[in-house]
Amino acid sequence: MTTSGTHHHHVHAPNRFIHEVEATCERRGLRLTPLRRRVLELIAADERPVKAYDLLDRLRQETGKSAPPTIYRALDFLLEHGFIHKLESINSYTGCHHPSERHSPPFFICKQCGHATEFCNSEVAELVLRHAHELGFAAQEQTLEVHGICARCRRG
Amino acid sequence: MTTSGTHHHHVHAPNRFIHEVEATCERRGLRLTPLRRRVLELIAADERPVKAYDLLDRLRQETGKSAPPTIYRALDFLLEHGFIHKLESINSYTGCHHPSERHSPPFFICKQCGHATEFCNSEVAELVLRHAHELGFAAQEQTLEVHGICARCRRG
DNA sequence: GAGCAAAACGGGTACGGAATGTCATGAGGG
DNA sequence: CCCTCATGACATTCCGTACCCGTTTTGCTC
């Protein structure tokens, strides 16, 4: 299976990403309200995973004041529909590269630069499902996060 | 809720588990102090993953009062040496089945009964390492947690 | 051994970050 | 118009760490 090339096509074009989400919402009859859209933009604008309270701060800079539930409700919506991922091990959120399809890809998180790479390959997920099946376990969601040093940081 | 008889090959014998850790500490010249030992016992005594503040409460019941740093310091020690695992997605801690060897096994966490099964098979970890290698990523730690319904809960 | 400095351990306070509960208001879509 | 959903705002809980300080353990020297 060729995986070359696929992993690095980051969401370089935030606008394109937003539009894709917009279209998906339209198709599914979801309401991408101004707030939800704004939060999504903030997430997409950042190359690395963002923390909820950072988003909150940025929102406050724009809109005066905001409280945690505001941001968490938006995050919940975006998570629920697969437009973003939550990285449990670092309490951070990042845009999803394939918002159209449901998946739980592995993430490779660099300790040094903080970037997280979504690895677009379902082999691991499938292997995990096989193992779950052996156990008679009905798998629903999965979290796979690897910490280490990314290629760029290693090269210095 | 029936927690009867035999669940998998869990750490059925907490004492045995404690002894194994004791021996490992001896071998490595680590200090399993009374506090650390007590925390380990509390974790081992619970069939399912425990939260830090629950441990804190139990400790308080025994010793009068305790503060968060007390428990977190003990947890840090136990984590650092691989005697327990942290489940990032549920902020909980659970005993490690193979405290002698370093590993980051997949966990299958039941949403219904809260049990977490450590899956003793390195295939996934190895596959992940291969993928990391493709990316030029130097993997250090990994977290793999699957949420769903366990076999027992499915059967009712 | 005795003495001593350095490190490790743990009690405790206080705080920052993460997330949820609840009540009330407001915008949108039938 | 009414009902639903979205947001605002307040409070609270949960998770985790920084820091201070006294005590114990360790490792070293003599």
Short mmCIF file of C-alpha atoms (C1' of nucleotides) in Angstrom, two decimals:
data_model
loop_
_atom_site.label_atom_id
_atom_site.label_comp_id
_atom_site.label_asym_id
_atom_site.label_seq_id
_atom_site.Cartn_x
_atom_site.Cartn_y
_atom_site.Cartn_z
CA MET A 1 0.00 0.00 0.00
CA THR A 2 1.46 3.30 -1.03
CA THR A 3 1.19 5.88 1.60
CA SER A 4 3.69 8.26 0.14
CA GLY A 5 2.53 11.75 -0.41
CA THR A 6 -0.74 11.39 1.35
CA HIS A 7 0.26 12.35 4.83
CA HIS A 8 1.60 15.82 4.31
CA HIS A 9 -1.14 17.45 2.36
CA HIS A 10 -1.90 19.56 5.38
CA VAL A 11 -4.90 21.77 5.51
CA HIS A 12 -2.80 24.42 3.91
CA ALA A 13 -5.77 26.12 2.45
CA PRO A 14 -7.92 26.98 5.43
CA ASN A 15 -10.49 28.54 3.16
CA ARG A 16 -10.80 25.41 1.15
CA PHE A 17 -11.21 23.47 4.36
CA ILE A 18 -13.90 25.79 5.64
CA HIS A 19 -15.73 25.54 2.36
CA GLU A 20 -15.61 21.80 2.46
CA VAL A 21 -17.11 21.81 5.92
CA GLU A 22 -19.72 24.31 4.82
CA ALA A 23 -20.71 22.08 1.95
CA THR A 24 -20.88 19.05 4.19
CA CYS A 25 -23.10 20.91 6.64
CA GLU A 26 -25.36 21.99 3.83
CA ARG A 27 -25.64 18.44 2.61
CA ARG A 28 -26.40 17.08 6.08
CA GLY A 29 -28.67 19.88 7.17
CA LEU A 30 -26.34 21.06 9.92
CA ARG A 31 -26.15 24.64 11.09
CA LEU A 32 -22.66 26.03 10.79
CA THR A 33 -23.51 29.15 12.77
CA PRO A 34 -21.19 32.19 12.81
CA LEU A 35 -19.73 31.16 16.15
CA ARG A 36 -19.09 27.58 15.10
CA ARG A 37 -17.65 28.78 11.85
CA ARG A 38 -15.41 31.26 13.62
CA VAL A 39 -14.09 28.61 15.99
CA LEU A 40 -13.43 26.33 13.06
CA GLU A 41 -11.56 29.13 11.33
CA LEU A 42 -9.45 29.74 14.40
CA ILE A 43 -8.55 26.08 14.55
CA ALA A 44 -7.83 25.88 10.84
CA ALA A 45 -5.70 29.01 10.96
CA ASP A 46 -3.29 27.45 13.40
CA GLU A 47 -0.80 24.98 12.08
CA ARG A 48 -0.71 23.08 15.31
CA PRO A 49 -3.33 21.76 17.65
CA VAL A 50 -4.95 24.45 19.77
CA LYS A 51 -6.16 24.41 23.35
CA ALA A 52 -9.68 25.31 24.28
CA TYR A 53 -8.67 28.20 26.49
CA ASP A 54 -6.45 29.62 23.78
CA LEU A 55 -9.39 29.63 21.46
CA LEU A 56 -11.34 31.27 24.20
CA ASP A 57 -8.73 34.01 24.53
CA ARG A 58 -8.73 34.68 20.83
CA LEU A 59 -12.47 34.82 20.82
CA ARG A 60 -12.41 37.28 23.68
CA GLN A 61 -10.03 39.53 21.79
CA GLU A 62 -12.54 39.71 19.01
CA THR A 63 -15.85 39.75 20.75
CA GLY A 64 -15.13 41.27 24.11
CA LYS A 65 -15.96 38.55 26.57
CA SER A 66 -16.79 34.91 26.33
CA ALA A 67 -17.09 32.05 28.77
CA PRO A 68 -15.85 28.46 28.55
CA PRO A 69 -19.20 26.93 27.63
CA THR A 70 -19.24 29.03 24.49
CA ILE A 71 -16.10 27.46 23.17
CA TYR A 72 -16.88 23.99 24.39
CA ARG A 73 -20.27 23.94 22.77
CA ALA A 74 -18.75 24.90 19.46
CA LEU A 75 -16.05 22.26 19.89
CA ASP A 76 -18.67 19.66 20.73
CA PHE A 77 -20.51 20.39 17.53
CA LEU A 78 -17.36 20.26 15.43
CA LEU A 79 -16.21 17.07 17.08
CA GLU A 80 -19.56 15.37 16.87
CA HIS A 81 -19.66 15.80 13.14
CA GLY A 82 -16.05 14.92 12.55
CA PHE A 83 -14.82 18.34 11.43
CA ILE A 84 -12.10 18.41 14.03
CA HIS A 85 -10.23 15.89 16.15
CA LYS A 86 -9.41 16.08 19.80
CA LEU A 87 -5.93 15.04 20.85
CA GLU A 88 -6.59 13.58 24.26
CA SER A 89 -3.03 13.35 25.38
CA ILE A 90 -2.42 17.07 25.00
CA ASN A 91 -5.93 18.45 25.47
CA SER A 92 -5.88 20.08 22.10
CA TYR A 93 -7.99 20.30 18.99
CA THR A 94 -7.03 20.22 15.35
CA GLY A 95 -8.80 20.31 12.01
CA CYS A 96 -9.66 17.06 10.32
CA HIS A 97 -8.22 16.42 6.89
CA HIS A 98 -11.12 14.41 5.65
CA PRO A 99 -14.19 15.90 7.19
CA SER A 100 -16.38 14.02 4.78
CA GLU A 101 -15.64 10.56 6.05
CA ARG A 102 -15.66 9.22 9.57
CA HIS A 103 -12.34 7.94 10.83
CA SER A 104 -9.96 7.96 13.78
CA PRO A 105 -6.52 8.18 12.34
CA PRO A 106 -3.24 7.98 14.19
CA PHE A 107 -1.60 11.26 15.10
CA PHE A 108 2.10 11.81 15.33
CA ILE A 109 2.76 14.66 17.72
CA CYS A 110 6.14 16.36 17.83
CA LYS A 111 7.33 17.20 21.31
CA GLN A 112 9.59 19.86 19.98
CA CYS A 113 7.63 21.91 17.49
CA GLY A 114 4.18 20.85 18.60
CA HIS A 115 2.95 19.92 15.15
CA ALA A 116 0.61 16.98 14.83
CA THR A 117 0.50 14.91 11.69
CA GLU A 118 -2.65 13.03 10.87
CA PHE A 119 -1.60 9.79 9.26
CA CYS A 120 -4.06 8.93 6.56
CA ASN A 121 -3.90 5.20 6.52
CA SER A 122 -6.46 2.88 7.94
CA GLU A 123 -4.21 -0.13 8.46
CA VAL A 124 -3.79 0.50 12.13
CA ALA A 125 -7.46 1.18 12.70
CA GLU A 126 -8.29 -2.07 10.91
CA LEU A 127 -5.80 -4.06 12.90
CA VAL A 128 -7.25 -2.61 16.06
CA LEU A 129 -10.71 -3.60 14.93
CA ARG A 130 -9.54 -7.15 14.35
CA HIS A 131 -8.12 -7.28 17.83
CA ALA A 132 -11.28 -5.82 19.26
CA HIS A 133 -13.18 -8.53 17.48
CA GLU A 134 -11.02 -11.21 19.06
CA LEU A 135 -12.07 -9.84 22.42
CA GLY A 136 -15.71 -9.63 21.48
CA PHE A 137 -15.40 -5.92 22.03
CA ALA A 138 -17.65 -3.59 20.05
CA ALA A 139 -15.33 -0.75 19.19
CA GLN A 140 -16.78 2.69 18.71
CA GLU A 141 -14.12 5.37 18.91
CA GLN A 142 -10.42 5.13 19.07
CA THR A 143 -7.60 7.41 20.05
CA LEU A 144 -4.10 6.79 18.80
CA GLU A 145 -1.46 9.36 19.57
CA VAL A 146 2.26 8.93 19.21
CA HIS A 147 4.69 11.34 20.79
CA GLY A 148 8.20 11.87 19.54
CA ILE A 149 10.30 14.08 17.30
CA CYS A 150 9.20 14.83 13.77
CA ALA A 151 11.41 14.54 10.71
CA ARG A 152 11.97 18.27 10.39
CA CYS A 153 13.00 18.77 13.98
CA ARG A 154 15.33 15.79 13.77
CA ARG A 155 17.14 17.27 10.82
CA GLY A 156 17.54 20.39 12.90
CA MET B 1 -24.00 -4.75 38.34
CA THR B 2 -22.43 -8.13 38.54
CA THR B 3 -18.72 -8.18 38.67
CA SER B 4 -18.75 -11.86 39.38
CA GLY B 5 -16.22 -14.49 38.59
CA THR B 6 -13.58 -14.34 35.97
CA HIS B 7 -12.83 -11.43 33.82
CA HIS B 8 -9.98 -11.96 31.51
CA HIS B 9 -6.55 -12.42 32.86
CA HIS B 10 -6.75 -9.31 34.96
CA VAL B 11 -4.42 -8.59 37.79
CA HIS B 12 -6.46 -10.92 39.93
CA ALA B 13 -3.88 -11.21 42.57
CA PRO B 14 -3.13 -7.72 43.72
CA ASN B 15 -0.67 -9.10 46.21
CA ARG B 16 1.19 -10.89 43.53
CA PHE B 17 1.24 -7.74 41.50
CA ILE B 18 2.56 -5.70 44.40
CA HIS B 19 5.23 -8.27 45.05
CA GLU B 20 6.30 -8.23 41.46
CA VAL B 21 6.66 -4.48 41.57
CA GLU B 22 8.51 -4.72 44.85
CA ALA B 23 10.95 -7.17 43.32
CA THR B 24 11.43 -4.98 40.28
CA CYS B 25 12.14 -1.99 42.47
CA GLU B 26 14.63 -3.97 44.44
CA ARG B 27 16.36 -5.05 41.29
CA ARG B 28 16.50 -1.53 39.89
CA GLY B 29 17.34 0.21 43.13
CA LEU B 30 14.07 2.13 43.24
CA ARG B 31 12.41 3.21 46.44
CA LEU B 32 8.90 1.87 46.76
CA THR B 33 8.10 4.03 49.77
CA PRO B 34 5.04 3.38 51.93
CA LEU B 35 3.10 6.09 50.19
CA ARG B 36 3.94 4.90 46.71
CA ARG B 37 3.19 1.38 47.75
CA ARG B 38 -0.13 2.39 49.23
CA VAL B 39 -1.15 4.22 46.08
CA LEU B 40 -0.16 1.24 44.00
CA GLU B 41 -2.25 -0.98 46.25
CA LEU B 42 -5.25 1.29 45.88
CA ILE B 43 -4.91 1.16 42.13
CA ALA B 44 -4.43 -2.58 42.09
CA ALA B 45 -7.39 -3.11 44.38
CA ASP B 46 -9.76 -1.51 41.92
CA GLU B 47 -10.83 -3.55 38.96
CA ARG B 48 -11.22 -0.52 36.81
CA PRO B 49 -9.11 2.52 36.10
CA VAL B 50 -9.15 5.04 38.93
CA LYS B 51 -9.07 8.80 38.91
CA ALA B 52 -6.43 10.75 40.75
CA TYR B 53 -8.90 12.54 42.97
CA ASP B 54 -10.62 9.30 43.89
CA LEU B 55 -7.29 7.96 45.05
CA LEU B 56 -6.88 11.18 46.94
CA ASP B 57 -10.20 10.70 48.69
CA ARG B 58 -9.34 7.17 49.69
CA LEU B 59 -6.00 8.31 50.96
CA ARG B 60 -7.69 11.01 52.98
CA GLN B 61 -10.01 8.50 54.56
CA GLU B 62 -7.01 6.60 55.80
CA THR B 63 -4.54 9.27 56.68
CA GLY B 64 -6.65 12.23 57.59
CA LYS B 65 -5.80 14.83 55.06
CA SER B 66 -3.83 14.84 51.86
CA ALA B 67 -3.35 17.25 49.01
CA PRO B 68 -3.22 16.66 45.25
CA PRO B 69 0.57 16.86 44.92
CA THR B 70 0.87 13.89 47.22
CA ILE B 71 -1.04 11.65 44.91
CA TYR B 72 0.42 13.04 41.73
CA ARG B 73 3.96 12.55 42.93
CA ALA B 74 3.25 8.93 43.65
CA LEU B 75 1.54 8.52 40.29
CA ASP B 76 4.51 10.11 38.54
CA PHE B 77 6.85 7.63 40.11
CA LEU B 78 4.66 4.67 39.21
CA LEU B 79 4.16 5.90 35.67
CA GLU B 80 7.79 6.71 35.12
CA HIS B 81 8.82 3.19 35.91
CA GLY B 82 6.01 1.53 34.04
CA PHE B 83 4.12 0.09 37.01
CA ILE B 84 0.90 1.74 35.99
CA HIS B 85 -0.59 3.20 32.83
CA LYS B 86 -2.44 6.43 32.39
CA LEU B 87 -5.53 6.36 30.22
CA GLU B 88 -5.47 9.80 28.70
CA SER B 89 -8.94 9.75 27.28
CA ILE B 90 -10.55 9.22 30.66
CA ASN B 91 -7.97 10.76 32.98
CA SER B 92 -7.57 7.53 34.86
CA TYR B 93 -4.85 5.24 36.02
CA THR B 94 -4.63 1.46 36.04
CA GLY B 95 -2.10 -1.17 36.99
CA CYS B 96 0.20 -2.52 34.34
CA HIS B 97 0.10 -6.24 33.64
CA HIS B 98 3.71 -6.51 32.72
CA PRO B 99 5.56 -4.13 34.94
CA SER B 100 8.84 -5.76 34.07
CA GLU B 101 8.94 -4.75 30.44
CA ARG B 102 8.39 -1.40 28.83
CA HIS B 103 5.43 -1.21 26.48
CA SER B 104 2.43 0.86 25.43
CA PRO B 105 -0.32 -1.59 24.76
CA PRO B 106 -3.77 -0.85 23.37
CA PHE B 107 -6.54 -0.47 25.91
CA PHE B 108 -10.13 -1.40 25.30
CA ILE B 109 -12.33 0.66 27.55
CA CYS B 110 -15.96 -0.26 28.11
CA LYS B 111 -18.31 2.70 28.18
CA GLN B 112 -20.81 0.74 30.16
CA CYS B 113 -18.99 -1.01 32.96
CA GLY B 114 -15.85 1.11 32.88
CA HIS B 115 -13.46 -1.80 32.72
CA ALA B 116 -10.30 -1.39 30.70
CA THR B 117 -8.61 -4.36 29.09
CA GLU B 118 -4.94 -4.18 28.34
CA PHE B 119 -4.39 -6.03 25.12
CA CYS B 120 -1.12 -7.85 25.31
CA ASN B 121 -0.03 -7.91 21.74
CA SER B 122 2.61 -5.76 20.19
CA GLU B 123 1.41 -5.99 16.60
CA VAL B 124 -0.26 -2.63 16.68
CA ALA B 125 2.65 -0.93 18.35
CA GLU B 126 4.96 -2.39 15.73
CA LEU B 127 2.77 -1.32 12.87
CA VAL B 128 2.67 2.15 14.32
CA LEU B 129 6.43 2.18 14.54
CA ARG B 130 6.68 1.21 10.89
CA HIS B 131 4.39 4.07 9.97
CA ALA B 132 6.36 6.45 12.13
CA HIS B 133 9.45 5.34 10.30
CA GLU B 134 7.86 6.13 6.96
CA LEU B 135 7.34 9.65 8.20
CA GLY B 136 10.84 9.94 9.57
CA PHE B 137 9.24 10.39 12.94
CA ALA B 138 11.15 9.24 16.02
CA ALA B 139 8.42 7.70 18.12
CA GLN B 140 8.81 7.71 21.88
CA GLU B 141 5.52 7.10 23.62
CA GLN B 142 2.20 6.05 22.30
CA THR B 143 -1.35 6.08 23.52
CA LEU B 144 -3.96 3.79 22.04
CA GLU B 145 -7.38 3.73 23.61
CA VAL B 146 -10.47 2.22 22.11
CA HIS B 147 -13.91 2.98 23.49
CA GLY B 148 -16.86 0.70 23.04
CA ILE B 149 -18.81 -2.05 24.73
CA CYS B 150 -17.04 -5.06 26.16
CA ALA B 151 -18.05 -8.64 25.51
CA ARG B 152 -19.67 -9.12 28.89
CA CYS B 153 -21.78 -6.01 28.70
CA ARG B 154 -22.86 -6.95 25.17
CA ARG B 155 -24.12 -10.29 26.35
CA GLY B 156 -26.09 -8.44 28.98
"C1'" DG C 1 31.42 3.87 62.24
"C1'" DA C 2 30.38 9.51 62.94
"C1'" DG C 3 29.58 13.62 60.62
"C1'" DC C 4 27.91 16.12 56.88
"C1'" DA C 5 26.32 17.94 52.38
"C1'" DA C 6 23.27 16.88 48.68
"C1'" DA C 7 19.59 14.76 46.97
"C1'" DA C 8 15.17 12.73 47.31
"C1'" DC C 9 10.62 12.50 49.63
"C1'" DG C 10 6.38 14.28 51.04
"C1'" DG C 11 3.01 17.72 53.61
"C1'" DG C 12 0.57 21.83 52.41
"C1'" DT C 13 -0.98 26.24 50.00
"C1'" DA C 14 -2.31 28.25 46.17
"C1'" DC C 15 -3.25 28.65 41.70
"C1'" DG C 16 -4.03 27.86 36.50
"C1'" DG C 17 -6.15 25.12 33.04
"C1'" DA C 18 -9.98 21.88 31.53
"C1'" DA C 19 -14.68 20.95 31.40
"C1'" DT C 20 -19.67 20.82 32.83
"C1'" DG C 21 -24.36 22.35 35.06
"C1'" DT C 22 -27.76 25.58 35.01
"C1'" DC C 23 -30.64 29.42 34.10
"C1'" DA C 24 -31.96 32.95 31.09
"C1'" DT C 25 -32.20 35.23 26.68
"C1'" DG C 26 -32.36 35.42 21.68
"C1'" DA C 27 -32.44 33.98 16.82
"C1'" DG C 28 -34.45 30.76 13.22
"C1'" DG C 29 -37.30 27.70 11.18
"C1'" DG C 30 -41.68 25.34 10.97
"C1'" DC D 1 -46.55 32.45 16.36
"C1'" DC D 2 -44.43 28.95 18.85
"C1'" DC D 3 -40.89 25.74 19.57
"C1'" DT D 4 -36.35 24.46 19.08
"C1'" DC D 5 -31.93 25.22 19.12
"C1'" DA D 6 -27.96 28.38 19.89
"C1'" DT D 7 -25.69 31.52 22.72
"C1'" DG D 8 -24.65 34.40 26.91
"C1'" DA D 9 -23.39 34.48 31.55
"C1'" DC D 10 -22.47 32.72 36.30
"C1'" DA D 11 -20.89 29.33 39.14
"C1'" DT D 12 -18.71 25.11 40.18
"C1'" DT D 13 -16.11 20.93 39.72
"C1'" DC D 14 -12.36 18.33 38.13
"C1'" DC D 15 -7.49 17.83 36.73
"C1'" DG D 16 -2.92 19.04 37.40
"C1'" DT D 17 1.25 21.90 38.65
"C1'" DA D 18 4.45 25.59 40.88
"C1'" DC D 19 6.24 26.60 44.87
"C1'" DC D 20 7.68 26.52 49.82
"C1'" DC D 21 9.41 24.05 53.51
"C1'" DG D 22 10.58 20.49 56.81
"C1'" DT D 23 12.23 15.65 57.03
"C1'" DT D 24 14.46 11.53 55.57
"C1'" DT D 25 17.76 9.02 52.86
"C1'" DT D 26 21.88 8.63 50.55
"C1'" DG D 27 26.55 9.03 49.51
"C1'" DC D 28 30.75 10.79 50.82
"C1'" DT D 29 34.66 11.98 53.80
"C1'" DC D 30 37.07 11.36 57.53
#
